[in-house]
XYZ file of C-alpha atoms in Angstrom:
741
model
C 36.665 15.795 -17.243
C 38.092 18.108 -14.711
C 39.286 16.565 -11.508
C 40.112 18.419 -8.440
C 41.479 16.768 -5.720
C 43.803 17.969 -3.099
C 45.928 14.900 -2.638
C 48.922 16.522 -0.916
C 49.896 18.412 -4.052
C 52.939 19.825 -2.314
C 54.345 16.362 -1.786
C 57.527 15.803 -3.756
C 57.271 13.347 -6.643
C 59.457 10.301 -6.092
C 61.208 9.027 -9.242
C 59.374 5.819 -10.169
C 60.184 5.541 -13.849
C 58.745 2.298 -15.034
C 57.921 0.753 -18.378
C 57.502 -2.560 -20.105
C 60.290 -2.826 -22.644
C 59.715 -5.895 -24.769
C 58.294 -9.368 -25.121
C 60.411 -11.995 -26.846
C 58.453 -14.928 -28.241
C 60.352 -18.132 -28.998
C 59.454 -21.284 -30.869
C 59.154 -24.525 -28.939
C 62.607 -26.155 -29.107
C 62.913 -29.378 -31.099
C 63.779 -31.395 -28.005
C 60.340 -30.490 -26.586
C 58.485 -31.846 -29.580
C 56.723 -34.519 -27.588
C 53.047 -35.351 -27.473
C 52.389 -33.246 -24.377
C 53.838 -30.201 -26.091
C 52.155 -30.809 -29.397
C 49.676 -28.016 -28.853
C 51.832 -25.641 -26.866
C 52.776 -23.611 -29.917
C 49.111 -22.673 -30.036
C 49.837 -20.126 -27.289
C 51.364 -17.955 -30.001
C 48.369 -18.454 -32.314
C 49.545 -16.749 -35.520
C 52.197 -14.654 -33.719
C 55.660 -15.214 -35.161
C 58.751 -15.796 -33.058
C 60.712 -12.596 -32.443
C 61.171 -9.575 -30.198
C 58.320 -7.110 -29.785
C 59.307 -3.702 -28.400
C 56.655 -1.667 -26.594
C 58.454 1.693 -26.731
C 61.725 3.447 -27.480
C 63.139 3.438 -23.968
C 65.613 0.759 -24.995
C 67.235 3.132 -27.471
C 66.640 6.551 -25.912
C 67.059 7.085 -22.189
C 66.591 10.857 -22.277
C 64.227 12.358 -19.659
C 62.136 13.864 -22.486
C 61.268 10.411 -23.853
C 60.629 8.907 -20.438
C 58.510 11.816 -19.188
C 56.619 12.566 -22.391
C 53.295 11.809 -20.675
C 54.218 13.244 -17.304
C 56.353 12.236 -14.363
C 56.459 8.503 -13.730
C 54.026 7.733 -16.574
C 54.571 5.774 -19.777
C 51.840 5.146 -22.386
C 52.042 2.467 -25.086
C 49.727 1.190 -27.791
C 49.418 -2.010 -29.801
C 47.640 -1.750 -33.163
C 46.834 -4.052 -36.013
C 43.933 -5.745 -37.734
C 41.804 -8.387 -36.044
C 43.871 -11.557 -35.872
C 47.197 -9.709 -36.099
C 48.258 -10.735 -32.571
C 47.308 -7.833 -30.254
C 45.362 -9.881 -27.729
C 47.922 -12.692 -28.046
C 50.670 -10.308 -26.924
C 48.547 -9.302 -23.939
C 47.778 -12.943 -23.191
C 51.439 -13.963 -23.220
C 52.341 -11.124 -20.851
C 49.599 -12.292 -18.458
C 50.754 -15.930 -18.680
C 54.339 -14.904 -17.940
C 53.415 -12.868 -14.868
C 51.129 -15.677 -13.703
C 54.033 -18.140 -13.845
C 56.249 -15.761 -11.896
C 53.548 -15.409 -9.212
C 53.217 -19.208 -9.014
C 56.941 -19.624 -8.373
C 56.928 -16.911 -5.742
C 53.852 -17.915 -3.750
C 52.792 -21.500 -4.448
C 55.075 -23.232 -1.957
C 53.100 -22.105 1.110
C 49.567 -22.254 2.580
C 46.898 -20.555 0.472
C 45.851 -17.046 1.359
C 42.118 -17.652 1.531
C 39.336 -20.105 0.797
C 39.018 -19.008 -2.824
C 42.705 -19.614 -3.434
C 42.434 -22.997 -1.760
C 39.650 -23.901 -4.164
C 41.297 -22.316 -7.222
C 45.035 -21.977 -6.536
C 47.573 -20.578 -8.944
C 48.641 -22.938 -11.706
C 51.809 -22.788 -13.782
C 51.380 -22.671 -17.575
C 53.734 -25.211 -19.167
C 55.212 -25.017 -22.660
C 55.764 -21.246 -22.528
C 58.984 -19.931 -24.100
C 59.100 -16.159 -23.667
C 61.086 -13.301 -22.131
C 59.373 -10.268 -20.629
C 61.635 -7.260 -20.054
C 60.897 -4.121 -18.080
C 62.763 -1.222 -16.562
C 62.036 0.156 -13.127
C 63.868 2.986 -11.448
C 66.551 2.704 -14.171
C 67.182 -0.970 -13.381
C 66.300 -3.586 -15.983
C 64.346 -6.687 -15.006
C 63.415 -9.787 -16.991
C 61.312 -12.932 -16.595
C 62.514 -15.864 -18.681
C 60.104 -18.756 -19.152
C 61.333 -22.001 -20.657
C 58.592 -24.514 -19.973
C 59.171 -25.828 -16.409
C 62.071 -23.459 -15.780
C 61.594 -19.834 -14.797
C 64.283 -17.242 -14.143
C 63.737 -13.803 -12.671
C 66.507 -11.247 -12.852
C 66.469 -7.713 -11.498
C 69.747 -5.913 -11.866
C 72.449 -8.245 -10.568
C 70.083 -10.474 -8.579
C 68.964 -13.709 -10.228
C 66.385 -16.242 -8.983
C 65.733 -19.627 -10.594
C 62.874 -22.108 -10.232
C 62.132 -25.570 -11.571
C 58.392 -25.951 -11.031
C 58.604 -29.734 -10.961
C 61.015 -29.463 -8.043
C 59.780 -26.230 -6.482
C 59.214 -27.853 -3.112
C 62.910 -28.615 -2.741
C 64.629 -26.864 0.129
C 66.840 -24.776 -2.135
C 63.734 -23.259 -3.732
C 62.169 -22.148 -0.476
C 62.210 -18.439 0.184
C 61.617 -16.724 3.477
C 58.746 -14.290 3.876
C 61.273 -11.454 3.939
C 62.850 -12.648 0.671
C 59.460 -12.824 -1.034
C 58.613 -9.310 0.107
C 61.956 -8.045 -1.179
C 61.449 -9.728 -4.581
C 57.911 -8.337 -4.858
C 59.217 -4.827 -4.231
C 61.468 -5.138 -7.285
C 58.491 -6.116 -9.433
C 55.274 -4.360 -10.482
C 51.545 -4.899 -10.186
C 49.519 -5.545 -13.358
C 45.907 -4.422 -13.478
C 44.124 -5.815 -16.548
C 40.844 -4.277 -17.746
C 38.813 -5.943 -20.475
C 35.022 -5.796 -20.648
C 34.693 -7.837 -23.848
C 32.305 -10.752 -23.316
C 34.577 -12.980 -25.402
C 37.698 -12.311 -23.342
C 38.960 -14.443 -20.460
C 36.498 -17.221 -21.212
C 37.574 -20.151 -19.056
C 36.758 -22.683 -21.774
C 39.426 -21.147 -24.021
C 42.107 -21.958 -21.429
C 40.906 -25.410 -20.355
C 43.302 -27.195 -22.726
C 46.359 -25.216 -21.609
C 48.925 -27.621 -20.210
C 49.384 -26.608 -16.564
C 51.085 -27.725 -13.404
C 49.987 -27.247 -9.810
C 46.751 -27.361 -7.919
C 44.758 -30.363 -6.870
C 41.933 -29.507 -9.252
C 42.183 -29.242 -13.017
C 40.724 -25.740 -13.201
C 41.838 -23.284 -15.916
C 44.823 -21.309 -14.688
C 43.108 -17.988 -15.410
C 40.421 -18.696 -12.807
C 42.894 -17.951 -9.999
C 43.505 -14.409 -11.282
C 40.003 -13.128 -10.574
C 40.994 -13.212 -6.939
C 39.527 -10.970 -4.310
C 40.702 -9.971 -0.882
C 44.290 -11.163 -1.156
C 45.681 -7.826 -0.013
C 47.180 -7.203 -3.480
C 49.784 -9.842 -2.889
C 49.648 -11.724 -6.195
C 50.915 -9.084 -8.667
C 48.154 -9.587 -11.230
C 44.418 -8.996 -11.240
C 41.853 -9.299 -14.060
C 38.901 -6.909 -14.184
C 35.974 -7.068 -14.101
C 35.478 -10.100 -11.894
C 34.150 -13.094 -13.830
C 32.504 -16.214 -12.511
C 32.138 -19.037 -15.023
C 33.030 -16.565 -17.781
C 30.148 -14.255 -16.778
C 30.254 -10.707 -15.444
C 27.736 -9.921 -12.717
C 26.911 -6.366 -13.742
C 24.548 -5.853 -10.805
C 27.472 -6.480 -8.469
C 29.793 -4.396 -10.654
C 27.369 -1.470 -10.527
C 27.166 -1.722 -6.741
C 30.943 -1.729 -6.486
C 31.174 1.215 -8.839
C 28.677 3.254 -6.800
C 30.661 2.583 -3.644
C 33.952 3.575 -5.313
C 32.537 6.758 -6.778
C 31.225 8.316 -3.577
C 34.308 10.136 -2.374
C 35.411 11.169 -5.876
C 32.031 12.704 -6.752
C 31.606 14.453 -3.393
C 35.066 15.995 -3.592
C 34.521 16.977 -7.225
C 31.257 18.725 -6.374
C 32.842 20.489 -3.396
C 35.353 21.945 -5.872
C 32.594 22.698 -8.442
C 34.192 20.381 -10.981
C 33.067 17.479 -13.146
C 34.305 13.929 -12.860
C 31.797 12.730 -15.456
C 31.630 14.818 -18.613
C 28.370 16.733 -18.820
C 27.234 15.778 -15.324
C 27.587 17.063 -11.791
C 26.621 15.428 -8.543
C 23.084 16.264 -7.444
C 22.957 14.034 -4.383
C 23.958 10.759 -2.852
C 20.977 9.353 -0.991
C 21.678 6.955 1.865
C 19.188 4.331 3.049
C 19.462 2.642 6.431
C 19.787 -1.046 5.606
C 21.098 -3.295 8.437
C 19.854 -6.336 6.520
C 22.935 -5.986 4.340
C 24.992 -6.903 7.433
C 22.597 -9.428 8.951
C 22.381 -11.382 5.689
C 26.058 -12.231 6.064
C 25.223 -14.508 9.005
C 23.583 -17.878 8.829
C 21.191 -19.320 11.381
C 23.849 -22.010 11.846
C 26.221 -19.366 13.209
C 23.961 -18.876 16.245
C 24.457 -20.768 19.507
C 22.266 -23.837 20.141
C 20.312 -21.959 22.820
C 18.906 -19.630 20.162
C 17.802 -22.499 17.994
C 15.635 -23.894 20.786
C 13.199 -21.036 20.174
C 11.064 -22.230 17.285
C 9.983 -18.687 16.434
C 13.589 -17.607 15.943
C 14.076 -20.481 13.502
C 11.616 -18.865 11.114
C 13.248 -16.985 8.227
C 11.558 -13.686 9.018
C 12.756 -13.931 12.620
C 16.387 -14.733 11.811
C 17.516 -11.133 11.995
C 15.855 -10.679 15.365
C 17.625 -13.808 16.577
C 21.009 -12.515 15.382
C 20.539 -9.223 17.227
C 19.332 -10.939 20.393
C 22.235 -13.408 20.452
C 24.802 -10.718 19.767
C 23.520 -8.545 22.619
C 23.795 -11.558 24.902
C 27.389 -12.137 23.774
C 28.280 -8.500 24.412
C 27.250 -8.827 28.066
C 29.816 -11.593 28.695
C 33.428 -10.581 29.344
C 34.473 -14.017 28.094
C 32.830 -13.608 24.694
C 34.871 -13.086 21.561
C 32.715 -10.072 20.650
C 33.448 -8.391 23.992
C 37.187 -8.921 23.656
C 37.292 -7.681 20.053
C 35.360 -4.528 20.912
C 37.483 -3.995 24.020
C 40.536 -3.649 21.802
C 38.770 -0.842 19.944
C 37.763 0.909 23.163
C 34.065 -0.023 23.214
C 32.124 -1.461 26.116
C 28.492 -2.497 25.812
C 26.382 -1.129 28.674
C 23.085 -2.675 27.651
C 19.767 -0.977 27.047
C 19.812 0.357 30.558
C 22.893 2.415 29.725
C 20.845 4.757 27.597
C 23.373 4.991 24.735
C 23.048 1.547 23.207
C 20.304 1.878 20.620
C 20.105 -0.770 17.909
C 22.023 1.365 15.419
C 25.030 1.470 17.752
C 24.723 -2.284 18.381
C 24.700 -2.933 14.635
C 27.904 -0.905 14.417
C 29.455 -3.128 17.081
C 28.305 -6.213 15.183
C 29.822 -4.900 11.966
C 33.197 -4.339 13.657
C 33.173 -7.879 15.036
C 32.075 -9.323 11.696
C 34.740 -7.410 9.764
C 37.529 -8.384 12.158
C 36.631 -12.064 11.884
C 36.253 -11.782 8.117
C 39.681 -10.162 7.759
C 41.290 -12.833 9.931
C 39.812 -15.563 7.733
C 40.491 -13.867 4.421
C 43.553 -11.657 4.155
C 47.017 -13.225 3.968
C 48.625 -10.630 6.212
C 46.209 -11.603 9.028
C 45.244 -15.168 8.154
C 45.974 -17.440 11.074
C 49.362 -19.096 10.758
C 49.256 -22.292 12.767
C 51.490 -25.287 12.831
C 50.691 -27.960 10.281
C 49.323 -30.272 12.993
C 47.090 -27.622 14.513
C 45.851 -26.465 11.166
C 44.949 -29.992 10.078
C 42.702 -30.417 13.128
C 40.510 -27.493 12.136
C 37.416 -27.972 9.988
C 38.018 -27.490 6.270
C 35.430 -24.717 6.232
C 36.844 -22.929 9.259
C 36.665 -19.601 7.429
C 32.883 -19.939 7.381
C 32.504 -21.326 10.892
C 34.696 -18.597 12.325
C 31.627 -16.297 12.178
C 30.233 -18.282 15.121
C 32.754 -16.433 17.243
C 30.547 -13.328 17.014
C 28.047 -15.032 19.314
C 30.218 -17.405 21.345
C 32.454 -17.395 24.399
C 36.113 -18.419 24.615
C 36.640 -22.156 24.423
C 33.263 -22.935 22.901
C 34.339 -22.674 19.259
C 36.973 -25.034 17.864
C 38.441 -25.508 21.345
C 39.775 -21.988 21.321
C 42.625 -22.640 18.892
C 41.808 -19.757 16.587
C 41.472 -17.316 19.451
C 44.771 -18.390 20.957
C 46.571 -17.859 17.680
C 44.902 -14.450 17.282
C 46.244 -13.443 20.705
C 49.711 -14.865 20.065
C 50.000 -13.023 16.767
C 48.555 -9.841 18.240
C 46.038 -9.703 15.411
C 43.758 -7.190 17.096
C 46.605 -4.843 17.965
C 47.727 -4.892 14.332
C 44.193 -4.305 13.066
C 43.717 -1.252 15.280
C 46.877 0.286 13.816
C 46.179 -0.746 10.204
C 45.259 2.215 7.950
C 45.156 0.317 4.658
C 42.139 -0.455 2.449
C 41.749 -3.711 4.378
C 40.433 -1.889 7.432
C 38.731 1.033 5.644
C 35.193 -0.125 6.495
C 36.163 -0.583 10.132
C 37.483 2.987 10.192
C 34.204 4.175 8.633
C 32.220 2.572 11.463
C 34.585 3.915 14.118
C 34.409 7.441 12.710
C 30.627 7.193 12.675
C 30.592 6.131 16.333
C 32.862 9.066 17.248
C 30.262 11.566 16.069
C 26.986 9.687 16.440
C 24.813 10.357 19.492
C 21.421 8.682 19.640
C 19.364 11.842 19.833
C 15.859 11.211 18.425
C 16.221 13.923 15.772
C 19.386 12.259 14.488
C 18.366 8.623 14.968
C 15.018 9.121 13.265
C 16.624 10.984 10.358
C 19.130 8.200 9.825
C 16.929 5.155 10.398
C 13.285 6.068 9.883
C 12.861 9.196 7.783
C 15.276 8.163 5.028
C 16.679 8.532 2.554
C 19.142 11.082 3.808
C 21.450 12.918 1.376
C 25.182 13.169 1.954
C 25.074 16.847 2.938
C 22.531 16.196 5.689
C 24.412 13.077 6.809
C 27.645 14.977 7.338
C 25.753 17.875 8.935
C 24.247 15.499 11.538
C 27.730 14.265 12.374
C 29.246 17.751 12.357
C 31.840 16.838 9.711
C 33.105 19.496 7.256
C 33.524 17.200 4.287
C 34.455 20.111 1.982
C 37.848 20.404 3.668
C 38.787 16.720 3.723
C 41.270 15.102 1.377
C 40.094 12.186 -0.717
C 41.696 9.658 1.638
C 40.150 11.229 4.735
C 36.745 11.604 3.111
C 36.692 7.893 2.247
C 37.104 7.048 5.940
C 34.187 9.342 6.890
C 31.678 7.909 4.427
C 28.646 6.159 5.966
C 29.330 2.640 7.250
C 28.136 -0.442 5.383
C 24.841 -0.330 7.322
C 23.661 2.133 4.690
C 22.954 1.482 1.028
C 23.166 4.335 -1.461
C 21.881 5.807 -4.706
C 23.868 8.339 -6.745
C 21.861 11.087 -8.460
C 23.278 13.429 -11.099
C 22.404 16.669 -12.859
C 23.054 17.054 -16.575
C 24.687 20.246 -17.837
C 25.405 21.582 -21.315
C 27.622 24.477 -22.270
C 25.773 27.412 -23.841
C 26.617 30.942 -24.921
C 24.734 33.935 -23.610
C 23.943 37.125 -25.522
C 27.489 38.399 -24.895
C 29.061 35.200 -26.227
C 30.191 34.070 -22.789
C 30.028 30.295 -22.132
C 28.339 28.834 -19.081
C 26.957 25.494 -17.908
C 23.182 25.247 -18.019
C 21.272 22.564 -16.134
C 19.060 20.455 -18.414
C 17.099 18.060 -16.184
C 14.082 18.909 -14.054
C 14.609 15.912 -11.755
C 17.862 14.288 -10.603
C 19.082 11.469 -12.855
C 19.997 8.112 -11.241
C 23.482 7.107 -12.311
C 22.184 3.688 -13.363
C 20.048 5.357 -16.042
C 23.066 6.682 -17.947
C 23.890 5.188 -21.312
C 25.967 2.026 -21.558
C 28.889 3.994 -22.980
C 28.787 6.542 -20.162
C 28.600 3.799 -17.538
C 31.448 1.929 -19.218
C 33.540 5.074 -19.140
C 32.813 5.689 -15.459
C 33.481 2.040 -14.553
C 36.859 2.111 -16.284
C 38.126 5.270 -14.594
C 36.739 4.505 -11.130
C 38.146 0.944 -11.219
C 41.620 2.275 -11.961
C 41.488 4.913 -9.212
C 40.070 2.410 -6.709
C 42.743 -0.253 -7.222
C 45.607 2.227 -7.330
C 44.505 3.811 -4.064
C 44.244 0.378 -2.456
C 47.676 -0.615 -3.725
C 49.187 2.523 -2.273
C 47.498 1.897 1.065
C 49.289 -1.438 1.710
C 52.785 0.003 1.483
C 54.223 -1.180 4.795
C 57.476 -3.016 5.667
C 55.781 -6.285 6.651
C 53.756 -6.795 3.463
C 54.292 -7.368 -0.216
C 53.726 -4.039 -1.925
C 54.226 -2.621 -5.381
C 55.181 0.939 -6.209
C 54.767 0.526 -9.964
C 51.590 -0.374 -11.839
C 51.259 -1.921 -15.282
C 47.808 -0.954 -16.540
C 46.779 -3.238 -19.424
C 43.653 -2.308 -21.378
C 42.395 -4.458 -24.231
C 39.349 -3.503 -26.311
C 39.562 -0.166 -24.502
C 37.365 1.787 -26.934
C 34.449 -0.631 -26.654
C 31.109 1.220 -26.202
C 32.802 4.630 -26.543
C 31.659 7.387 -28.894
C 34.549 8.808 -30.991
C 34.610 11.871 -28.727
C 35.104 9.639 -25.682
C 37.850 7.836 -27.592
C 39.448 11.149 -28.501
C 39.607 12.310 -24.883
C 40.276 8.987 -23.140
C 44.077 9.163 -22.862
C 43.999 12.757 -21.678
C 41.351 12.039 -19.039
C 43.159 8.964 -17.827
C 46.400 10.917 -17.467
C 44.594 13.817 -15.822
C 42.940 11.457 -13.341
C 46.313 10.020 -12.362
C 48.101 13.353 -12.030
C 45.227 15.324 -10.450
C 44.785 12.722 -7.769
C 48.528 12.700 -7.206
C 48.725 8.954 -7.876
C 51.991 9.353 -9.810
C 53.729 11.057 -6.893
C 54.662 7.775 -5.250
C 53.842 5.276 -7.973
C 55.132 4.623 -11.505
C 52.647 3.868 -14.276
C 52.939 1.954 -17.513
C 49.738 2.103 -19.562
C 49.487 -0.267 -22.510
C 46.420 -0.260 -24.757
C 45.440 -2.602 -27.560
C 43.200 -0.506 -29.773
C 41.484 -0.089 -33.126
C 40.774 3.594 -32.535
C 42.646 6.264 -34.540
C 41.465 8.811 -31.977
C 43.232 7.014 -29.132
C 46.311 6.423 -31.262
C 46.557 10.142 -32.085
C 47.737 10.705 -28.490
C 50.630 8.238 -28.754
C 53.968 8.957 -30.501
C 55.258 6.465 -33.061
C 58.069 5.165 -30.866
C 55.504 4.033 -28.288
C 53.398 2.031 -30.738
C 53.820 -1.666 -31.521
C 52.558 -2.288 -35.063
C 51.429 -5.828 -35.874
C 50.564 -7.289 -39.257
C 49.945 -10.969 -39.941
C 51.498 -11.939 -36.622
C 54.713 -9.938 -37.064
C 56.134 -6.655 -35.869
C 56.249 -4.231 -38.819
C 57.511 -1.122 -37.024
C 60.418 -0.831 -39.484
C 57.902 -0.365 -42.299
C 56.140 2.531 -40.548
C 57.551 6.023 -41.065
C 54.338 7.824 -40.210
C 53.760 9.251 -36.697
C 50.135 8.995 -35.487
C 50.664 11.657 -32.825
C 48.375 14.640 -33.558
C 47.913 13.286 -37.098
C 44.899 13.517 -39.363
C 42.472 10.666 -38.666
C 42.326 9.535 -42.302
C 46.113 9.421 -42.504
C 46.227 7.439 -39.266
C 43.670 4.956 -40.558
C 45.678 4.427 -43.720
C 49.185 4.360 -42.263
C 48.663 2.822 -38.809
C 45.672 0.540 -39.249
C 46.592 -0.845 -42.668
C 43.348 0.153 -44.420
C 44.713 -0.499 -47.879
C 41.235 -0.801 -49.392
C 40.044 2.697 -48.567
C 37.945 4.265 -45.816
C 34.377 3.790 -47.012
C 32.105 0.839 -46.253
C 32.505 -2.252 -48.391
C 28.839 -2.259 -49.431
C 29.041 1.368 -50.564
C 32.315 0.668 -52.346
C 30.836 -2.316 -54.178
C 27.725 -0.359 -55.199
C 29.755 2.609 -56.477
C 32.036 0.304 -58.475
C 28.937 -1.275 -60.030
C 27.616 2.135 -61.062
C 30.981 3.098 -62.558
C 31.072 -0.107 -64.593
C 27.532 0.600 -65.795
C 28.332 4.155 -66.830
C 31.557 3.183 -68.608
C 30.051 0.338 -70.660
C 28.676 0.894 -74.172
C 26.211 -1.882 -74.787
C 23.118 -2.775 -72.820
C 24.080 -6.438 -72.960
C 27.458 -5.742 -71.440
C 25.967 -3.547 -68.744
C 23.673 -6.349 -67.602
C 26.548 -8.821 -67.500
C 28.899 -6.738 -65.421
C 26.464 -5.436 -62.802
C 24.518 -7.303 -60.171
C 22.438 -4.179 -59.593
C 19.680 -2.874 -61.858
C 20.409 0.721 -62.822
C 17.868 3.145 -64.270
C 17.947 6.918 -64.580
C 15.743 7.172 -61.480
C 17.808 4.800 -59.304
C 21.080 6.409 -60.491
C 19.935 9.910 -59.580
C 18.677 8.879 -56.133
C 21.787 6.819 -55.415
C 24.263 9.565 -56.355
C 22.347 12.066 -54.225
C 23.006 9.862 -51.145
C 26.817 9.998 -51.528
C 28.389 12.189 -48.857
C 31.748 12.937 -50.441
C 31.136 16.018 -52.650
C 33.975 15.301 -55.098
C 32.857 11.714 -55.675
C 29.210 12.764 -55.911
C 29.802 15.433 -58.571
C 32.149 13.194 -60.548
C 29.451 10.532 -60.780
C 26.851 13.152 -61.746
C 29.076 14.287 -64.624
C 29.736 10.710 -65.784
C 26.009 10.014 -65.690
C 25.269 13.190 -67.673
C 27.782 12.240 -70.357
C 26.190 8.826 -70.703
C 22.618 10.125 -70.488
C 23.041 12.966 -73.003
C 25.629 11.347 -75.254
C 23.775 12.337 -78.441
C 22.346 15.641 -77.209
C 25.041 18.131 -76.211
C 22.534 20.971 -75.747
C 20.520 18.874 -73.285
C 23.714 18.050 -71.427
C 24.569 21.779 -71.267
C 21.142 22.635 -69.816
C 21.490 19.868 -67.238
C 24.882 21.238 -66.132
C 23.414 24.728 -65.781
C 20.581 23.367 -63.678
C 23.016 21.400 -61.479
C 25.123 24.533 -60.993
C 22.078 26.439 -59.738
C 21.293 23.610 -57.293
C 24.824 23.742 -55.903
C 24.605 27.539 -55.463
C 21.330 27.124 -53.594
C 22.834 24.487 -51.293
C 25.808 26.755 -50.590
C 23.505 29.656 -49.677
C 21.612 27.463 -47.210
C 24.878 26.385 -45.605
C 26.018 29.979 -45.163
């Protein structure tokens, strides 16, 4: 995979050396051996107490070791058989970070409705230490059941979760931001259907939250502005992954990357290039976000507008009416963005432009109700007087005038906090879709040739779309291109062309197109889609994290990328190239210029492990670290050696069925009596079945050895016949060699 991208390549790389160092797992102390802690040792499963180092940074601080994978990048691997403790290590790291996040953010109003329903919960009975180094300063989280200590350099913070509401535990917003900036953000990717199943965590002994939900449920959060330093991907609801939604998200994330790749005549997806991105005008996607209950009572008096098929017409009609009133919330929101609705008589206000206005109003209200940096901060008394579902009812403001919704409290707070002024100046991922609409309005003029192309003639490909707007997308950086993509009023379909590398008559290699018609991205194989999802998810979240780096918000300049079951669905060649492509994606996009990366992978793949030096591998066997027993380095090693030395395949490299069948044949050939042969073998062997079986064996040395053993047994009393058979076999081998040549 060759990536392009012009992400300010001249920008100086800021030192952000970051790595997880170790996880120390402790036994539950004897004084905690009460009934409530009876099962807490189950967190460790079969993992033994001890210290588990993730790399050699603790013993070698040389720049060569720390920059082996590139500037500001560290790569680690955890290997071992199933049940050795790989996922348990990952799980304990997640639990530890979760507890730290609880201590930092629980003693305050929830960020959004989802967090109010499923708030963070503290996992009790955890006795671990998680160490990391960031910018040459060591940090550590120490969990001892209800007590948590966070230390970064000389600064130490302590919490007792049972008393966390005490005054001495309260931190100011500034203090929380400062603590967050010393920490790192963990992005966890695991597509296994058996992972992160809520039922597995239901019996975990937790504290916090009014509901008894599994603590892990709070970590599939969305729209928190990357405040809580931990996110699990993909999003799961009731232990299920909505792949339709995931595919839609993936398509949206891929747009800018694929367009920029194609502009530079490069491939983001191996073997494929972008053919087109087709856009379909689809305002229903916006209108479906509103309920008929959001409309003013006057609209509901029209029985026709109550009908389901007339709801969208009612929404448009009511919004136009709101835009004509200077006292409406919609008018005031749009005024801050420099828009003034002139009505149909103005000649410029076609429905497409009105839908753009509606989207801006919707997005502003949605951000106010959702994101912690904008969520309305009222006094406790004022907040308690609002409806519990005020986040949903706030959408009524799109159609209402001041003072008609919730007595104007929300609007007054918005004005006091200068929410709209902050939104206009916000260039983070939070306001990206607003910027897309605003950029569209800058260039869009409702000329029939343009309006019809966009709304009636569709679909319209991305080249034509940008041509209508007069935008030279080929010269835009990735960040700028993302802000010029079509607004959310358009749905999309990504189409690809498949290419293979072929040699011409002169031996020169070139890419040759294979398909007659463009290939929809959804029709790719599951492994290809999995590969694309993984890479695009990483790029998407990292870009968003980098976009919220401002003094008034929690932000993280180091990312801990945790990937369990990473090779799932991948062909060995995808496994072989995964680490390189991941690193190339990070460096080519310039993500490591301002951000430090620690990549930790739990894997069963020798191809992935061959890209990781021995000092960066945690070897597990029967729940213990066995690094001291490993002298072999998997880096650039032979796959068979890696399988034997690093994956503990003590019983050989062939399938167990094949091994059992071959051992049966050997026993048969080595026995003297027919009676004995029948006793020792569960298989029936005859000359015909022996010959056909041996011919199936792929290893040439094993195959010929068995042929010779069979010949000795078969021609035991006829040496001349055995000689003739060997001559015949020799001729067969010569013939096979000639065919190969």
